[in-house]
Coordinates of C-alpha atoms and ligand atoms in Angstrom, one line a residue:
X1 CA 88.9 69.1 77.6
X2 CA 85.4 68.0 76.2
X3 CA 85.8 64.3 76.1
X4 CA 84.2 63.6 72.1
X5 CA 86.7 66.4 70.9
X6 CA 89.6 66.4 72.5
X7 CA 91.6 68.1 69.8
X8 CA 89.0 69.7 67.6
X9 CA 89.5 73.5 69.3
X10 CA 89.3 75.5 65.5
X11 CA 85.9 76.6 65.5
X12 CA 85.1 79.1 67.7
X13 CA 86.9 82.1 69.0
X14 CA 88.0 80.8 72.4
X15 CA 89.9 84.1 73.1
X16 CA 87.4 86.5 72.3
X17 CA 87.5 90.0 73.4
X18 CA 85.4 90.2 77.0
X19 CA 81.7 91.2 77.3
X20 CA 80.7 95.4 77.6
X21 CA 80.6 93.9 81.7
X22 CA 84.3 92.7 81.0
X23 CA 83.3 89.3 81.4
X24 CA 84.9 86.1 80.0
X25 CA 82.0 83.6 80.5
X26 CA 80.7 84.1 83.5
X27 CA 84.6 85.5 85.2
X28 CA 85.8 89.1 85.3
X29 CA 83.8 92.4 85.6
X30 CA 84.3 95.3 87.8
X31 CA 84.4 95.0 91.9
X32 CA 85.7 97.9 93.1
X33 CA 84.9 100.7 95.2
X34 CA 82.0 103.3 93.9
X35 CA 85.4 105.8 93.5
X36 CA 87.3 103.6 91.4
X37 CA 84.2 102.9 89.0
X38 CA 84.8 106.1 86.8
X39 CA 88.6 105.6 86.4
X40 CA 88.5 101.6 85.0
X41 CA 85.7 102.9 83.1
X42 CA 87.6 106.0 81.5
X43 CA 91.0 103.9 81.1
X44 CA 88.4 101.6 79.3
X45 CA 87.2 104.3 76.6
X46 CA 91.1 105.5 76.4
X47 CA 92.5 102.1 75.5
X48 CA 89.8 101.3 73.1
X49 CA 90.3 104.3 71.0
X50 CA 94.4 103.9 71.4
X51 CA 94.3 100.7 69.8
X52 CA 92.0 101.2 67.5
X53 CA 93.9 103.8 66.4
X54 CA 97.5 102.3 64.3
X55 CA 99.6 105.6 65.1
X56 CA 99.5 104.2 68.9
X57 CA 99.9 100.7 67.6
X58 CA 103.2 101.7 65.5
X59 CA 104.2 103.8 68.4
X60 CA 104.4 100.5 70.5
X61 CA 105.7 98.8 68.0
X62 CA 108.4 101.3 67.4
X63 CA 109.4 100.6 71.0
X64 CA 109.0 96.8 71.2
X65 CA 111.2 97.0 68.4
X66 CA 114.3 99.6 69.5
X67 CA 114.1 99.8 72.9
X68 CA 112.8 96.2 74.2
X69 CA 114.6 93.9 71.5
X70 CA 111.7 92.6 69.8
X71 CA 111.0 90.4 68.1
X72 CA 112.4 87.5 71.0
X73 CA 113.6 84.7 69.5
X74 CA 112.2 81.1 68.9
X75 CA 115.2 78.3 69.6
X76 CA 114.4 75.0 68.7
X77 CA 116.4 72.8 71.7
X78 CA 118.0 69.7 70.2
X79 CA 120.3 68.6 73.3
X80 CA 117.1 68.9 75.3
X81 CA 114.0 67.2 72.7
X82 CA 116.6 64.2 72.6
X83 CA 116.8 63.9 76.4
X84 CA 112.8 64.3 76.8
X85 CA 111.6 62.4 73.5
X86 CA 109.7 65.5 72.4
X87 CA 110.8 68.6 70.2
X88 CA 110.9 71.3 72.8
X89 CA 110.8 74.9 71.2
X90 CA 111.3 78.1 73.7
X91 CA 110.1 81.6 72.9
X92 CA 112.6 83.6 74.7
X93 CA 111.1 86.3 76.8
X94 CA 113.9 86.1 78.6
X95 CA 116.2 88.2 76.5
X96 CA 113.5 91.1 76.4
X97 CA 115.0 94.4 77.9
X98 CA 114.7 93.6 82.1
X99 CA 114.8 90.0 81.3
X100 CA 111.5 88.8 80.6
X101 CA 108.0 88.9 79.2
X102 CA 106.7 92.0 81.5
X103 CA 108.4 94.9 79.1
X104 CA 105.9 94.2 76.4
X105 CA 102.6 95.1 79.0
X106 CA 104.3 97.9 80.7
X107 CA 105.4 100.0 77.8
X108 CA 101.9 99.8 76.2
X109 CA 100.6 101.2 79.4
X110 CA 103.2 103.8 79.7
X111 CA 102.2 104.6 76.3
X112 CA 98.8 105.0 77.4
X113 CA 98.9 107.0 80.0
X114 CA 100.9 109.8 78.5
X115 CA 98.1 109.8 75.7
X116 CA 95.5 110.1 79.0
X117 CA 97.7 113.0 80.2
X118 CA 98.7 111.4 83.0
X119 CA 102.4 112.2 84.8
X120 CA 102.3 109.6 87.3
X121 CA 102.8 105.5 87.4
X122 CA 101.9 103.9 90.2
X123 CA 102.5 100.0 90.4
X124 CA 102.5 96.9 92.6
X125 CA 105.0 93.9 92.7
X126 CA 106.0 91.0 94.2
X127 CA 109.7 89.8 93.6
X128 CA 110.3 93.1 92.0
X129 CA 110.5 92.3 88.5
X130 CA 107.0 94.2 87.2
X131 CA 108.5 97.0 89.6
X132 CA 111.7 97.3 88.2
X133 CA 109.8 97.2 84.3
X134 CA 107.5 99.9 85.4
X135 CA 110.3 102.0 87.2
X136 CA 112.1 101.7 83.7
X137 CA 108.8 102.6 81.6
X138 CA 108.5 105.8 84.1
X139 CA 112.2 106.9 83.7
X140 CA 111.8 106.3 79.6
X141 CA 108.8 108.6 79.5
X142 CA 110.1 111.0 82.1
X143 CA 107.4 110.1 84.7
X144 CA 107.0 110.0 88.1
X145 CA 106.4 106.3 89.6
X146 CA 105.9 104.9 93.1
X147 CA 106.0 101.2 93.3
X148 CA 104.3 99.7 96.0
X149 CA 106.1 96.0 97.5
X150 CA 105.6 94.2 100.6
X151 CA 107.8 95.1 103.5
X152 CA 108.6 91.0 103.8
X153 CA 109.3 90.9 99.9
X154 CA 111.4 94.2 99.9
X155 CA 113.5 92.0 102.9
X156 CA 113.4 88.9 100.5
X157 CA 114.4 91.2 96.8
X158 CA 116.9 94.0 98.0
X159 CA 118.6 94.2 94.8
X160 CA 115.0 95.2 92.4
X161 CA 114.3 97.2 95.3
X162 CA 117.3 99.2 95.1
X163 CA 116.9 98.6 91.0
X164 CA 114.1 100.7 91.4
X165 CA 115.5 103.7 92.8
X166 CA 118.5 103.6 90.5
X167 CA 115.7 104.2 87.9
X168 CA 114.5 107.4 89.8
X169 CA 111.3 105.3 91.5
X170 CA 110.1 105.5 95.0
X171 CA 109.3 102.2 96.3
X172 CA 106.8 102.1 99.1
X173 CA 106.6 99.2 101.8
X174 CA 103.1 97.3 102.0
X175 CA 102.6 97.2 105.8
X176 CA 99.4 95.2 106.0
X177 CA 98.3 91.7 106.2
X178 CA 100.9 89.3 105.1
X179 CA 103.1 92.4 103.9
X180 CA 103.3 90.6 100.5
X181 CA 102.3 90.9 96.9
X182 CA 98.5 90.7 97.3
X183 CA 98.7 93.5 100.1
X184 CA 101.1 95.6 97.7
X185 CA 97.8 95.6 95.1
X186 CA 95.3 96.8 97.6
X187 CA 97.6 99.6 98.8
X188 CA 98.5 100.6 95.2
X189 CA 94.4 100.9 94.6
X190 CA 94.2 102.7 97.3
X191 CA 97.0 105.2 96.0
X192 CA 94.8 105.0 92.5
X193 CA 91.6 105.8 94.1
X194 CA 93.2 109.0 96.1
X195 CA 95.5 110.4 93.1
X196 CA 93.4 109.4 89.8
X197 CA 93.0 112.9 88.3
X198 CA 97.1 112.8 87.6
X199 CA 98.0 109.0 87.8
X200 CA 97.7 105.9 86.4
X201 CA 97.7 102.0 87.8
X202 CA 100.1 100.1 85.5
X203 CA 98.9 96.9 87.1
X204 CA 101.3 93.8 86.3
X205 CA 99.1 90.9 85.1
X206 CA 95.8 89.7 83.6
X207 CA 93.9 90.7 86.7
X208 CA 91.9 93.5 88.5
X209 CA 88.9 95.3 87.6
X210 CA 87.9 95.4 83.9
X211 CA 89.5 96.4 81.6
X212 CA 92.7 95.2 82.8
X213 CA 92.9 91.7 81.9
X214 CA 91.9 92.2 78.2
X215 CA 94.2 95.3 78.5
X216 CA 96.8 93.3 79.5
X217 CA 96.5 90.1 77.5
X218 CA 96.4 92.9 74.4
X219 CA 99.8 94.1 75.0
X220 CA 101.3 90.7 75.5
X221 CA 99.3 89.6 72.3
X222 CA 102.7 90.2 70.5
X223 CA 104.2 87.2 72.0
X224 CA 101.3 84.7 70.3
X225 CA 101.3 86.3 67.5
X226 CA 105.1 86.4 67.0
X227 CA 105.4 82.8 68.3
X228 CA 102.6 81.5 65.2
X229 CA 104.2 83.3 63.0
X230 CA 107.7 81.8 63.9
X231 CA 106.6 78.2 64.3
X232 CA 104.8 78.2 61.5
X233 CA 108.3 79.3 59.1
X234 CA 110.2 77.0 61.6
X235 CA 107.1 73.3 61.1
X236 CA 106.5 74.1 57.2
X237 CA 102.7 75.9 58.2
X238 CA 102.0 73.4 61.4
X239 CA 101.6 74.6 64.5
X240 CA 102.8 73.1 67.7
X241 CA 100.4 70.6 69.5
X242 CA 100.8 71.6 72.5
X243 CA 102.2 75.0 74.3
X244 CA 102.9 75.4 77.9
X245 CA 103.2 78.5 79.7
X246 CA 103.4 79.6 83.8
X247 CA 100.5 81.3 85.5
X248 CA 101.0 83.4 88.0
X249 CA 98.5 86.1 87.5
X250 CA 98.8 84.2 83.9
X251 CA 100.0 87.5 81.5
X252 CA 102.7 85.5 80.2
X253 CA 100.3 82.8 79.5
X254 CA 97.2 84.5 77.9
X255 CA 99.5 86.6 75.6
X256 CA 101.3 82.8 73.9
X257 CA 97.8 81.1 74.4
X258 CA 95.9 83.8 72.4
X259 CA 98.6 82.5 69.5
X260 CA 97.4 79.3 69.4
X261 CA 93.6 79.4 70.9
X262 CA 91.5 78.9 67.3
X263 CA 94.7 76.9 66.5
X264 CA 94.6 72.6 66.9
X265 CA 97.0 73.1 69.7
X266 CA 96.4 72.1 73.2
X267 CA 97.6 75.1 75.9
X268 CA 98.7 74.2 79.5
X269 CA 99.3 76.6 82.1
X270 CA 101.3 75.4 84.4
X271 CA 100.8 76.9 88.6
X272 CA 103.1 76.2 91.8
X273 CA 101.3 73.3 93.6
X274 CA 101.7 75.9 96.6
X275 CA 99.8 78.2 94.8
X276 CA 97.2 76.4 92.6
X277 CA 94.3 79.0 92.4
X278 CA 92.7 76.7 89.4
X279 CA 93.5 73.2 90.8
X280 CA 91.8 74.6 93.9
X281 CA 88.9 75.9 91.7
X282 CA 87.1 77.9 94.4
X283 CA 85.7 81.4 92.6
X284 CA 85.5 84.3 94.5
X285 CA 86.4 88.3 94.1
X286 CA 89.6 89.5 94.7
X287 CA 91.0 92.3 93.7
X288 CA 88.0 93.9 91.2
X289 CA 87.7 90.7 89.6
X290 CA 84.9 87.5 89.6
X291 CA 87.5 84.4 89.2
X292 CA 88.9 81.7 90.8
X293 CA 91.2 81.9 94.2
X294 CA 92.7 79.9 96.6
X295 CA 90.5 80.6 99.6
X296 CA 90.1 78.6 103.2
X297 CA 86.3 77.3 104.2
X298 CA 85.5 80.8 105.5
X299 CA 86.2 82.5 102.4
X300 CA 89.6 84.1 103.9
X301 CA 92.4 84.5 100.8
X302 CA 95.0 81.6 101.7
X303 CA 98.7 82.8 101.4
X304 CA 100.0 81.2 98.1
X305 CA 103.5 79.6 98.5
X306 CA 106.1 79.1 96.0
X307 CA 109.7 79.0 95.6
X308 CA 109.2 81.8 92.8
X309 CA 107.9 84.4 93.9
X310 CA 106.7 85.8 90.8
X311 CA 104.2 83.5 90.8
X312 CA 103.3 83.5 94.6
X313 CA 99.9 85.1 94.0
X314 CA 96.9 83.5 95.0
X315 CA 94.4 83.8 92.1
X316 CA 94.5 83.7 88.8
X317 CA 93.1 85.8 85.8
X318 CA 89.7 85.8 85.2
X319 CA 90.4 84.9 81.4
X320 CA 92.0 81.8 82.9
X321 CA 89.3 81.4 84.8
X322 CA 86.7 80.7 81.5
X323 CA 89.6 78.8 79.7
X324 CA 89.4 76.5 82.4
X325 CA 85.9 76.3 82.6
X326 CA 85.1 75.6 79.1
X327 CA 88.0 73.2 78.7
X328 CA 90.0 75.3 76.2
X329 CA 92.8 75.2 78.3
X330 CA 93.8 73.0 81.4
X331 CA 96.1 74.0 85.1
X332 CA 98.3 71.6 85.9
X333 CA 100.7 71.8 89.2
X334 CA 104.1 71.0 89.8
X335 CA 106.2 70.9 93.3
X336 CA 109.2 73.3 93.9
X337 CA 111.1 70.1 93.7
X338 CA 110.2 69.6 90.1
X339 CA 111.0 72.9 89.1
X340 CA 114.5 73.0 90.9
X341 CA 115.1 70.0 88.7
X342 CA 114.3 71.2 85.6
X343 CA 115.9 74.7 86.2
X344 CA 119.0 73.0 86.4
X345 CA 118.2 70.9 83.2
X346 CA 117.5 73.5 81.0
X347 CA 121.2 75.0 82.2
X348 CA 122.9 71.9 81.5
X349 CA 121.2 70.9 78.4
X350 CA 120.5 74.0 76.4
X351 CA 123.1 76.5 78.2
X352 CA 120.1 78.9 79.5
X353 CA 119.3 79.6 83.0
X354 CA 115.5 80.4 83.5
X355 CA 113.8 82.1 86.1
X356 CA 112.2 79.9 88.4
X357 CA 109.0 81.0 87.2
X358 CA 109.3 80.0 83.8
X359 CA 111.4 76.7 84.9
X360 CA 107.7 75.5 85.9
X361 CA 106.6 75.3 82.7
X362 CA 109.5 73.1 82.1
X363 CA 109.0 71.2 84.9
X364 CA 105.9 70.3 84.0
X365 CA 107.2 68.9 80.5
X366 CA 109.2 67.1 81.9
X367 CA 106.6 64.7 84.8
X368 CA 104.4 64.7 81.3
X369 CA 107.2 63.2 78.8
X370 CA 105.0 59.8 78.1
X371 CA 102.2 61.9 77.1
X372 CA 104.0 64.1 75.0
X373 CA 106.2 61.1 73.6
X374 CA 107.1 62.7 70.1
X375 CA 104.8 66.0 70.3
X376 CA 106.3 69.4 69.6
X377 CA 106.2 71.6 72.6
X378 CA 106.0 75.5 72.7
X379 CA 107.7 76.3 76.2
X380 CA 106.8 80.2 76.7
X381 CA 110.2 81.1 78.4
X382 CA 108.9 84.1 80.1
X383 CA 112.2 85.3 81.9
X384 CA 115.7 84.9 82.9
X385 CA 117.5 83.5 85.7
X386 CA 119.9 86.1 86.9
X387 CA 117.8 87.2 89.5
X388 CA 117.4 83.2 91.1
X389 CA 120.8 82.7 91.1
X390 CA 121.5 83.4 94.9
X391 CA 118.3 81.7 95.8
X392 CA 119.3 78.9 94.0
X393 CA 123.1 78.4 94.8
X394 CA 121.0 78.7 98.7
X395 CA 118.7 75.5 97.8
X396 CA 121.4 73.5 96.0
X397 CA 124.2 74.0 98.9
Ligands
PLP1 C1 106.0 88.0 86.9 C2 106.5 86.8 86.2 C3 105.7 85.7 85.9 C4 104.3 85.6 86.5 O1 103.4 86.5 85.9 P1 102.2 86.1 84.8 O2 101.4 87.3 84.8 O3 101.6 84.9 85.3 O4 102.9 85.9 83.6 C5 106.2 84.6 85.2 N1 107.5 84.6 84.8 C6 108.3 85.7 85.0 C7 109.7 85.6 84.5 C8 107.9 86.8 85.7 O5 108.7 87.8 85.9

């Protein structure tokens, strides 16, 4: 944060749509192969003119609203603001259709496509969870969808493997590299690149090639705008001061942040301190896109590690990327321990069990309690728990 204004955020539009480039600052842009140039740039001119146009936006809505249970909820926690010494407030992504915030992205993109005329989804996922909401998009709109996962994270998520074929999906194994998430994207690009006349790449985050991460913060939008709308009824007009969110990719977080961005809040994404791409500040290209990454002194992408594995990814969005630049938003990191701890807090206190994920937002709430000594906190709950439960029972044996 600029040290002679620490709170004075309300005069510029720190969430501004990106540059014709698709830059934010100097983050983002297109670095892809020659192939893939004309696809980002037609999905470009197709998702400008779909949301510019309020048929597709009702559309969306329409669905949001019957199919994917929204608007989600904003619970005020009063077991848990007394323990902390802070009012904690959750928006509950978790109680989305498929448990968490990824519905709201994926059915905008499903939506899209069929308006391009494609028939196919292809998608990439880590623990399974973007997978499963893609594979549930596709068998909504009647389309064909291969997922692509890493054979080590297929071994580690059986059960949103299998979820995926239940909802008629083929899920390929990544063989290369690490035979993990960021492998999984290069070999669903690679299926883009090869099949692009009839398919499109419903990518899971903030990241890629322009004009994903705009695309993507758009369709998540509806959490911010939601949450403002909802803690304004809920503080008589205020807004919070600060909200906190996960970053993985950081969709979850760009989507509440862009809320609150020309609002006096302070935002805080919160990474895995195994997988800090911002506390590790090194830019680079990955994956299409100029931003920041967790590289070793040869430029090689370091493995990012985490007990979620939602948010084992080693970069962040390049949106992120400026917010931390200029100071509009800061990256804080907290261990798995913390996060196990507050997990299991939130359970206790407020009778919700939160994906691990999310739990990290939490747990960084918590290691900041003197700071936030009488605030009011937006947590951005961004999924459910169900799917840590094993893990968890595992850890805490
Ligand atoms: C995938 C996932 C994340 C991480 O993705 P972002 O793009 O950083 O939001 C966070 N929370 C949950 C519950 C997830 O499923």
């Amino acid at each position: 944060m600029s040290s002679e204004a620490p709170h004075d955020f309300g005069h510029k539009n720190h969430m501004a749509d990106p540059s014709a480039e698709g830059r934010f600052g100097e983050f983002g842009g297109i670095y892809v192969p020659e192939t893939l140039v004309p696809a980002c740039q037609e999905l470009e001119r197709a998702f400008r003119s779909a949301w510019a146009d309020t048929a597709f936006r009702d559309e969306l809505k329409d669905l949001l609203t019957h199919y994917a249970g929204r608007p989600s909820p904003l619970t005020e926690c009063e077991n848990l603001s007394r323990e902390l010494g802070c009012t904690i407030l959750l928006k509950r992504e978790d109680l989305n259709h498929t448990g968490s915030h990824k519905i709201n992205n994926v059915l905008g993109q499903a939506l899209l496509a069929r308006r391009m005329g494609k028939t196919r989804l292809v998608a990439e996922t880590g623990a399974g969870q973007h997978g499963v909401a893609t594979a549930t998009a596709a068998a909504l709109f009647g389309m064909e969808c291969v997922v692509y996962m890493g054979a080590v994270d297929i071994a580690r998520q059986e059960l949103n493997a299998f979820r995926m074929k239940l909802l008629g999906s083929e899920v390929r194994a990544a063989e290369s590299g690490s035979k993990t998430l960021k492998d999984a994207v290069n070999e669903a690009m690679r299926h883009w690149v090869a099949a692009v006349e009839t398919t499109h790449y419903c990518l899971g985050s903030v990241m890629g090639p322009h004009p994903y991460p705009w695309m993507v913060r758009e369709f998540h939008r509806v959490i911010g705008d939601e949450a403002a709308e909802q803690c304004a009824s809920l503080l008589g007009g205020g807004t919070p001061d600060v909200v906190v969110a996960c970053v993985g990719g950081g969709s979850n977080a760009a989507g509440v942040f862009s809320g609150f961005a020309d609002a006096d809040a302070a935002l805080v994404g919160v990474e895995p301190a195994g997988g800090a791409a911002v506390g590790r500040a090194v830019p680079g290209i990955v994956h299409g896109s100029h931003s920041y990454l967790m590289q070793d002194e040869w430029g090689q992408v370091l493995e990012a590690q985490s007990i979620s594995a939602g948010l084992d990814y080693p970069g962040i969005g390049p949106e992120h990327a400026h917010l931390a630049a200029t100071g509009r938003a800061r990256y804080e990191p907290v261990t798995d321990a913390q996060v196990v701890d507050a997990f299991q807090l939130l359970a206790r206190t407020e009778g919700i069990i939160a994906a691990l994920e999310s739990a990290h937002g939490l747990a960084w709430i918590v290691q900041a309690r003197e700071e936030l000594a009488g605030k009011t906190v937006l947590l951005n709950l961004s999924g459910r728990g169900d799917k840590d439960v094993a893990q968890m029972m595992d850890v805490l044996a």
